[in-house]
CSV table of C-alpha atoms in Angstrom, one decimal:
chain,number,residue,atom,x,y,z
A,1,UNK,CA,165.8,145.8,49.3
A,2,UNK,CA,167.4,142.9,51.2
A,3,UNK,CA,164.8,140.8,53.5
A,4,UNK,CA,165.8,140.4,57.2
A,5,UNK,CA,166.6,137.0,58.4
A,6,UNK,CA,163.8,135.7,60.4
A,7,UNK,CA,162.2,132.6,61.7
A,8,UNK,CA,159.5,132.4,64.4
A,9,UNK,CA,159.9,136.1,65.1
A,10,UNK,CA,157.3,137.7,62.8
A,11,UNK,CA,157.5,141.2,64.7
A,12,UNK,CA,161.2,141.6,63.8
A,13,UNK,CA,160.1,141.3,60.0
A,14,UNK,CA,157.5,143.7,60.1
A,15,UNK,CA,159.8,146.0,62.3
A,16,UNK,CA,162.8,146.0,59.9
A,17,UNK,CA,160.7,146.4,56.6
A,18,UNK,CA,158.7,149.2,58.3
A,19,UNK,CA,155.4,147.5,57.8
A,20,UNK,CA,152.6,148.0,60.2
A,21,UNK,CA,152.1,144.8,61.6
A,22,UNK,CA,148.2,143.6,61.4
A,23,UNK,CA,146.1,142.9,64.3
A,24,UNK,CA,146.0,139.2,63.4
A,25,UNK,CA,149.3,137.6,62.1
A,26,UNK,CA,149.8,133.8,61.4
A,27,UNK,CA,153.5,133.0,61.2
A,28,UNK,CA,153.8,130.2,58.8
A,29,UNK,CA,157.6,130.4,59.1
A,30,UNK,CA,157.3,128.4,62.3
A,31,UNK,CA,157.5,124.7,61.7
A,32,UNK,CA,156.4,123.0,64.9
A,33,UNK,CA,153.4,120.6,65.3
A,34,UNK,CA,150.2,122.4,64.5
A,35,UNK,CA,148.2,120.2,67.0
A,36,UNK,CA,150.1,122.1,69.7
A,37,UNK,CA,151.6,120.5,72.9
A,38,UNK,CA,150.2,117.2,74.2
A,39,UNK,CA,147.0,117.9,76.2
A,40,UNK,CA,148.7,116.7,79.4
A,41,UNK,CA,151.2,119.6,79.5
A,42,UNK,CA,148.2,122.0,80.5
A,43,UNK,CA,146.3,119.6,82.5
A,44,UNK,CA,149.4,118.9,85.0
A,45,UNK,CA,151.0,122.5,84.8
A,46,UNK,CA,150.4,123.0,88.4
A,47,UNK,CA,152.3,119.9,89.1
A,48,UNK,CA,155.2,121.0,87.1
A,49,UNK,CA,155.2,124.3,88.8
A,50,UNK,CA,156.2,122.7,92.1
A,51,UNK,CA,159.5,121.5,90.4
A,52,UNK,CA,160.7,125.1,90.3
A,53,UNK,CA,161.8,125.2,94.1
A,54,UNK,CA,164.5,122.5,93.6
A,55,UNK,CA,167.6,122.1,91.5
A,56,UNK,CA,166.9,119.9,88.3
A,57,UNK,CA,169.1,116.7,87.9
A,58,UNK,CA,172.5,117.6,86.5
A,59,UNK,CA,172.3,114.7,83.8
A,60,UNK,CA,168.9,115.7,82.6
A,61,UNK,CA,166.7,113.1,84.2
A,62,UNK,CA,164.0,111.7,84.1
A,63,UNK,CA,164.5,112.7,80.5
A,64,UNK,CA,167.7,111.1,79.9
A,65,UNK,CA,166.5,107.5,80.9
A,66,UNK,CA,163.2,108.1,79.0
A,67,UNK,CA,165.1,109.0,75.8
A,68,UNK,CA,167.4,106.2,76.0
A,69,UNK,CA,164.7,103.8,76.5
A,70,UNK,CA,162.6,105.1,73.8
A,71,UNK,CA,165.4,104.4,71.4
A,72,UNK,CA,166.5,101.2,73.0
A,73,UNK,CA,170.0,102.6,73.8
A,74,UNK,CA,172.0,103.0,77.0
A,75,UNK,CA,172.1,106.1,78.7
A,76,UNK,CA,175.8,106.1,78.4
A,77,UNK,CA,175.2,106.8,74.9
A,78,UNK,CA,172.8,109.6,75.4
A,79,UNK,CA,173.2,113.3,76.3
A,80,UNK,CA,170.6,115.9,77.1
A,81,UNK,CA,170.8,119.6,75.7
A,82,UNK,CA,169.2,122.9,76.3
A,83,UNK,CA,167.6,122.3,72.9
A,84,UNK,CA,169.1,120.8,70.0
A,85,UNK,CA,171.1,124.3,69.5
A,86,UNK,CA,173.2,123.4,72.7
A,87,UNK,CA,174.1,120.2,71.2
A,88,UNK,CA,175.5,121.7,68.0
A,89,UNK,CA,177.2,124.3,69.7
A,90,UNK,CA,179.0,122.0,72.3
A,91,UNK,CA,180.1,119.9,69.3
A,92,UNK,CA,181.5,122.7,67.2
A,93,UNK,CA,184.8,122.9,69.2
A,94,UNK,CA,185.5,119.5,68.6
A,95,UNK,CA,186.2,120.3,64.9
A,96,UNK,CA,188.5,123.4,65.7
A,97,UNK,CA,190.9,124.2,62.9
A,98,UNK,CA,189.5,120.9,61.1
A,99,UNK,CA,187.5,120.3,57.8
A,100,UNK,CA,183.7,120.2,57.6
A,101,UNK,CA,181.5,119.5,54.9
A,102,UNK,CA,178.0,121.2,54.9
A,103,UNK,CA,175.2,120.2,52.1
A,104,UNK,CA,173.3,123.7,51.4
A,105,UNK,CA,170.8,124.8,51.6
A,106,UNK,CA,170.4,123.6,55.3
A,107,UNK,CA,170.1,124.7,58.9
A,108,UNK,CA,172.2,127.7,59.5
A,109,UNK,CA,173.2,126.7,63.1
A,110,UNK,CA,175.8,124.4,61.9
A,111,UNK,CA,177.9,126.9,60.0
A,112,UNK,CA,177.2,129.6,62.9
A,113,UNK,CA,178.5,127.3,65.6
A,114,UNK,CA,181.5,126.5,63.7
A,115,UNK,CA,182.3,129.9,62.7
A,116,UNK,CA,184.3,130.9,66.1
A,117,UNK,CA,186.6,127.8,65.7
A,118,UNK,CA,188.4,128.4,62.4
A,119,UNK,CA,186.8,125.4,60.7
A,120,UNK,CA,187.3,125.1,56.9
A,121,UNK,CA,183.9,124.6,55.4
A,122,UNK,CA,183.4,122.7,52.3
A,123,UNK,CA,180.1,123.4,50.6
A,124,UNK,CA,178.0,121.2,48.5
A,125,UNK,CA,174.8,122.7,46.8
A,126,UNK,CA,171.9,120.4,46.4
A,127,UNK,CA,168.4,121.8,46.4
A,128,UNK,CA,166.9,118.4,45.8
A,129,UNK,CA,168.6,115.1,45.7
A,130,UNK,CA,172.0,115.0,47.2
A,131,UNK,CA,175.0,114.1,44.8
A,132,UNK,CA,176.1,111.0,46.5
A,133,UNK,CA,179.4,110.9,44.8
A,134,UNK,CA,180.2,114.2,45.4
A,135,UNK,CA,179.4,113.8,49.3
A,136,UNK,CA,181.7,110.7,49.3
A,137,UNK,CA,184.7,112.5,47.4
A,138,UNK,CA,184.6,115.4,50.1
A,139,UNK,CA,184.1,113.1,53.0
A,140,UNK,CA,187.6,111.4,52.2
A,141,UNK,CA,189.3,114.7,53.1
A,142,UNK,CA,187.0,115.9,56.1
A,143,UNK,CA,186.9,115.5,59.7
A,144,UNK,CA,183.1,115.9,60.0
A,145,UNK,CA,180.1,116.0,57.7
A,146,UNK,CA,176.6,117.6,58.8
A,147,UNK,CA,173.5,116.0,57.2
A,148,UNK,CA,170.0,117.4,58.1
A,149,UNK,CA,167.5,114.7,57.6
A,150,UNK,CA,164.7,115.6,56.7
A,151,UNK,CA,166.5,118.5,55.5
A,152,UNK,CA,165.6,122.0,56.7
A,153,UNK,CA,164.5,123.9,54.8
A,154,UNK,CA,163.7,121.8,51.8
A,155,UNK,CA,162.1,118.8,53.4
A,156,UNK,CA,164.2,116.5,51.3
A,157,UNK,CA,164.7,113.0,53.0
A,158,UNK,CA,168.0,111.3,51.8
A,159,UNK,CA,167.3,107.6,51.7
A,160,UNK,CA,168.5,105.7,54.6
A,161,UNK,CA,170.6,103.3,52.5
A,162,UNK,CA,172.4,106.4,51.2
A,163,UNK,CA,173.1,107.7,54.7
A,164,UNK,CA,174.4,104.1,55.7
A,165,UNK,CA,176.8,104.3,52.7
A,166,UNK,CA,178.1,107.8,53.5
A,167,UNK,CA,178.6,106.7,57.3
A,168,UNK,CA,180.5,103.4,56.2
A,169,UNK,CA,182.9,105.5,53.8
A,170,UNK,CA,183.2,108.3,56.3
A,171,UNK,CA,184.4,105.7,59.0
A,172,UNK,CA,187.0,104.4,56.6
A,173,UNK,CA,188.4,107.8,56.5
A,174,UNK,CA,187.9,108.9,60.1
A,175,UNK,CA,185.2,111.3,59.4
A,176,UNK,CA,182.4,111.9,61.7
A,177,UNK,CA,178.6,112.4,60.5
A,178,UNK,CA,176.5,114.4,62.7
A,179,UNK,CA,173.0,113.4,61.7
A,180,UNK,CA,170.3,115.9,62.4
A,181,UNK,CA,167.0,114.2,62.8
A,182,UNK,CA,165.1,117.1,64.3
A,183,UNK,CA,162.2,116.6,61.9
A,184,UNK,CA,162.2,112.8,61.5
A,185,UNK,CA,159.7,112.3,64.1
A,186,UNK,CA,157.0,113.5,61.5
A,187,UNK,CA,157.8,110.4,59.4
A,188,UNK,CA,158.5,107.2,61.3
A,189,UNK,CA,161.1,106.0,63.6
A,190,UNK,CA,161.9,103.2,61.0
A,191,UNK,CA,163.7,105.8,59.2
A,192,UNK,CA,166.0,106.7,61.9
A,193,UNK,CA,169.6,105.9,61.9
A,194,UNK,CA,169.6,105.3,65.6
A,195,UNK,CA,169.4,101.4,65.3
A,196,UNK,CA,172.8,101.7,63.4
A,197,UNK,CA,174.7,103.6,65.9
A,198,UNK,CA,176.4,100.5,67.3
A,199,UNK,CA,177.7,99.5,64.0
A,200,UNK,CA,178.9,103.1,63.2
A,201,UNK,CA,180.8,104.8,66.0
A,202,UNK,CA,181.7,107.9,63.9
A,203,UNK,CA,177.9,109.0,63.8
A,204,UNK,CA,176.4,111.2,66.1
A,205,UNK,CA,172.4,111.5,65.9
A,206,UNK,CA,170.9,114.8,67.2
A,207,UNK,CA,167.3,115.0,68.1
A,208,UNK,CA,164.9,117.8,69.0
A,209,UNK,CA,161.6,117.7,71.1
A,210,UNK,CA,160.5,121.0,69.8
A,211,UNK,CA,159.2,120.2,66.5
A,212,UNK,CA,157.0,117.1,67.1
A,213,UNK,CA,155.7,118.1,70.5
A,214,UNK,CA,155.4,121.9,70.1
A,215,UNK,CA,157.2,122.7,73.3
A,216,UNK,CA,160.0,125.1,71.9
A,217,UNK,CA,159.7,127.6,74.8
A,218,UNK,CA,161.3,125.1,77.2
A,219,UNK,CA,164.1,124.0,75.2
A,220,UNK,CA,164.9,120.4,75.1
A,221,UNK,CA,167.2,118.3,72.8
A,222,UNK,CA,169.5,115.3,72.9
A,223,UNK,CA,172.1,113.4,71.2
A,224,UNK,CA,172.9,109.9,70.8
A,225,UNK,CA,176.4,108.5,70.2
A,226,UNK,CA,179.0,106.5,71.3
A,227,UNK,CA,180.3,106.8,74.9
A,228,UNK,CA,183.3,108.9,74.5
A,229,UNK,CA,181.5,111.4,72.1
A,230,UNK,CA,178.7,111.8,74.6
A,231,UNK,CA,181.4,112.4,77.2
A,232,UNK,CA,182.9,115.0,75.2
A,233,UNK,CA,179.6,116.9,74.5
A,234,UNK,CA,178.9,116.7,78.0
A,235,UNK,CA,182.2,118.2,79.3
A,236,UNK,CA,181.4,121.3,77.3
A,237,UNK,CA,177.9,121.9,78.8
A,238,UNK,CA,177.3,123.9,82.1
A,239,UNK,CA,175.7,122.1,85.0
A,240,UNK,CA,172.0,121.9,85.2
A,241,UNK,CA,171.7,122.9,81.6
A,242,UNK,CA,168.3,121.4,81.5
A,243,UNK,CA,165.7,122.5,83.8
A,244,UNK,CA,163.5,120.3,85.6
A,245,UNK,CA,160.2,121.4,84.0
A,246,UNK,CA,161.6,120.7,80.6
A,247,UNK,CA,163.1,117.1,81.4
A,248,UNK,CA,159.8,116.0,83.2
A,249,UNK,CA,157.6,117.1,80.4
A,250,UNK,CA,159.9,115.6,77.8
A,251,UNK,CA,160.0,112.2,79.5
A,252,UNK,CA,156.2,112.3,79.5
A,253,UNK,CA,156.1,113.4,75.7
A,254,UNK,CA,158.0,110.2,74.7
A,255,UNK,CA,154.9,108.2,76.2
A,256,UNK,CA,152.6,109.9,73.7
A,257,UNK,CA,152.1,107.4,71.0
A,258,UNK,CA,148.6,108.1,70.0
A,259,UNK,CA,149.5,111.8,69.6
A,260,UNK,CA,152.5,111.1,67.5
A,261,UNK,CA,150.5,109.3,65.1
A,262,UNK,CA,147.9,111.8,64.9
A,263,UNK,CA,150.5,114.4,64.3
A,264,UNK,CA,152.1,112.4,61.4
A,265,UNK,CA,148.9,111.8,59.8
A,266,UNK,CA,147.9,115.3,60.1
A,267,UNK,CA,151.2,117.0,58.9
A,268,UNK,CA,150.8,114.6,55.7
A,269,UNK,CA,147.4,115.8,54.9
A,270,UNK,CA,147.9,119.5,55.3
A,271,UNK,CA,151.2,118.9,53.2
A,272,UNK,CA,149.5,117.0,50.3
A,273,UNK,CA,146.8,119.7,50.2
A,274,UNK,CA,149.0,122.7,50.1
A,275,UNK,CA,151.0,120.9,47.4
A,276,UNK,CA,148.1,120.3,45.4
A,277,UNK,CA,147.1,124.0,45.6
A,278,UNK,CA,150.5,125.3,44.8
A,279,UNK,CA,150.6,123.0,41.8
A,280,UNK,CA,147.4,124.3,40.7
A,281,UNK,CA,149.0,127.6,40.4
A,282,UNK,CA,152.0,126.5,38.6
A,283,UNK,CA,154.3,126.6,41.3
A,284,UNK,CA,157.2,124.4,41.8
A,285,UNK,CA,157.2,122.4,44.9
A,286,UNK,CA,160.0,120.4,46.3
A,287,UNK,CA,158.9,116.9,47.6
A,288,UNK,CA,158.9,117.0,51.5
A,289,UNK,CA,158.9,114.3,54.1
A,290,UNK,CA,158.0,116.5,57.1
A,291,UNK,CA,155.5,119.1,58.5
A,292,UNK,CA,156.7,121.9,56.0
A,293,UNK,CA,157.4,122.3,52.2
A,294,UNK,CA,159.5,124.6,50.0
A,295,UNK,CA,158.0,126.3,46.9
A,296,UNK,CA,158.9,128.9,44.2
A,297,UNK,CA,156.5,131.1,42.2
A,298,UNK,CA,156.1,130.5,38.5
A,299,UNK,CA,158.1,133.9,38.1
A,300,UNK,CA,160.6,133.9,40.9
A,301,UNK,CA,161.6,137.5,40.2
A,302,UNK,CA,158.4,138.5,42.0
A,303,UNK,CA,159.3,136.7,45.1
A,304,UNK,CA,159.9,139.8,47.3
A,305,UNK,CA,156.8,141.5,46.0
A,306,UNK,CA,154.6,138.2,46.9
A,307,UNK,CA,156.4,138.0,50.3
A,308,UNK,CA,155.7,141.6,51.3
A,309,UNK,CA,151.9,141.3,49.8
A,310,UNK,CA,151.3,138.4,52.4
A,311,UNK,CA,152.9,140.2,55.3
A,312,UNK,CA,150.4,143.1,54.7
A,313,UNK,CA,147.7,140.5,54.9
A,314,UNK,CA,149.1,138.9,58.0
A,315,UNK,CA,150.6,135.9,56.7
A,316,UNK,CA,154.5,135.2,57.2
A,317,UNK,CA,156.1,132.8,55.2
A,318,UNK,CA,159.9,132.0,55.4
A,319,UNK,CA,161.9,133.7,52.9
A,320,UNK,CA,165.1,132.0,51.9
A,321,UNK,CA,167.6,134.9,51.0
A,322,UNK,CA,169.8,133.6,53.7
A,323,UNK,CA,169.8,130.0,52.5
A,324,UNK,CA,172.6,129.1,50.3
A,325,UNK,CA,171.4,127.4,47.2
A,326,UNK,CA,167.9,128.9,47.4
A,327,UNK,CA,168.7,132.7,47.3
A,328,UNK,CA,165.4,134.1,48.0
A,329,UNK,CA,163.8,132.4,45.0
A,330,UNK,CA,162.0,129.9,47.4
A,331,UNK,CA,159.5,130.0,50.3
A,332,UNK,CA,159.2,127.7,53.2
A,333,UNK,CA,155.7,127.2,54.7
A,334,UNK,CA,155.1,125.5,58.0
A,335,UNK,CA,151.7,123.4,58.1
A,336,UNK,CA,149.1,125.0,60.4
A,337,UNK,CA,145.7,124.2,61.6
A,338,UNK,CA,143.2,123.6,58.8
A,339,UNK,CA,141.4,127.2,59.2
A,340,UNK,CA,144.8,128.7,59.0
A,341,UNK,CA,146.0,126.8,55.9
A,342,UNK,CA,142.6,127.7,54.4
A,343,UNK,CA,143.1,131.4,55.2
A,344,UNK,CA,146.7,131.3,53.6
A,345,UNK,CA,145.3,129.7,50.5
A,346,UNK,CA,142.7,132.3,50.3
A,347,UNK,CA,145.3,135.3,50.5
A,348,UNK,CA,147.4,133.4,48.1
A,349,UNK,CA,145.0,132.9,45.6
A,350,UNK,CA,143.9,136.5,45.7
A,351,UNK,CA,147.4,137.5,44.8
A,352,UNK,CA,147.6,134.7,42.1
A,353,UNK,CA,144.5,135.9,40.5
A,354,UNK,CA,145.7,139.6,40.4
A,355,UNK,CA,149.2,138.9,39.3
A,356,UNK,CA,149.5,135.4,37.6
A,357,UNK,CA,146.2,135.1,35.9
A,358,UNK,CA,146.7,136.0,31.9
């Protein structure tokens, strides 16, 4: 039995597997900030509603300037997208009939957006630490390499010094580096590559507002790169691609320093507690730098049974059957509120006691 692809669409999993959906379902396959959107979003919603009667700014203002200021970079080096997904879609045609390097397991959107453009994809498999020598060897013959940092779904953070080394080597061979920093907010901006962009015009950094600020429904992302790349990305986007509510809320989100500090601390606390719980049951847990973690059962042959059992209890993990290199033997779990994490551990404990205890 093949498990259906999913992620933040729990009803689809139940429907495809023919399992009755419980009245209460907690979707741990989602990996947005468990604290929810900043409080000002609800408090000022009536104000935002007034924006729908006018066309939005075609460049994505006021968010464009806010993002540039936040990172200390020029607006000429910044482009706003309808979510990071639109950025990746707009970038893909840039590499038509060329060669790309993907480090699996990773975000499926890279390969999906490249597929229509006859891009030859060289795959490197690295569940944990990335084989730097192999990456450098492949970069020499490629036009682009995609790097997710921290990686989705493993949570692994390639050291910044290694990213700099890759960027330097790639520039020598006229290879571009697309650096996906969608989950970097959950660490610290000092880990970002953005301060090095002036030194490396071959690097494109893609960021998302979805994860940290828990606003996936309004679709907002952006890219930072040299001016010619920014213009190229923008030329492939429709006018008014970002709505006025999204760009206004996004600009205000970047001012929420206390919120970010709390979110980083909370995600770390939940991740450490969940890791401790899983290790106690002899699960293998990959080191994660963000608000989710990846784990494997002591007996990975029972992964589907475990997954379905939790579905019946209303707990939806992210299976990994569609992630190359993980092959369904691992699970990704997003951090949630304390009570929800306790609920998951309770249901998992019941399964472990019944199935793993000797």
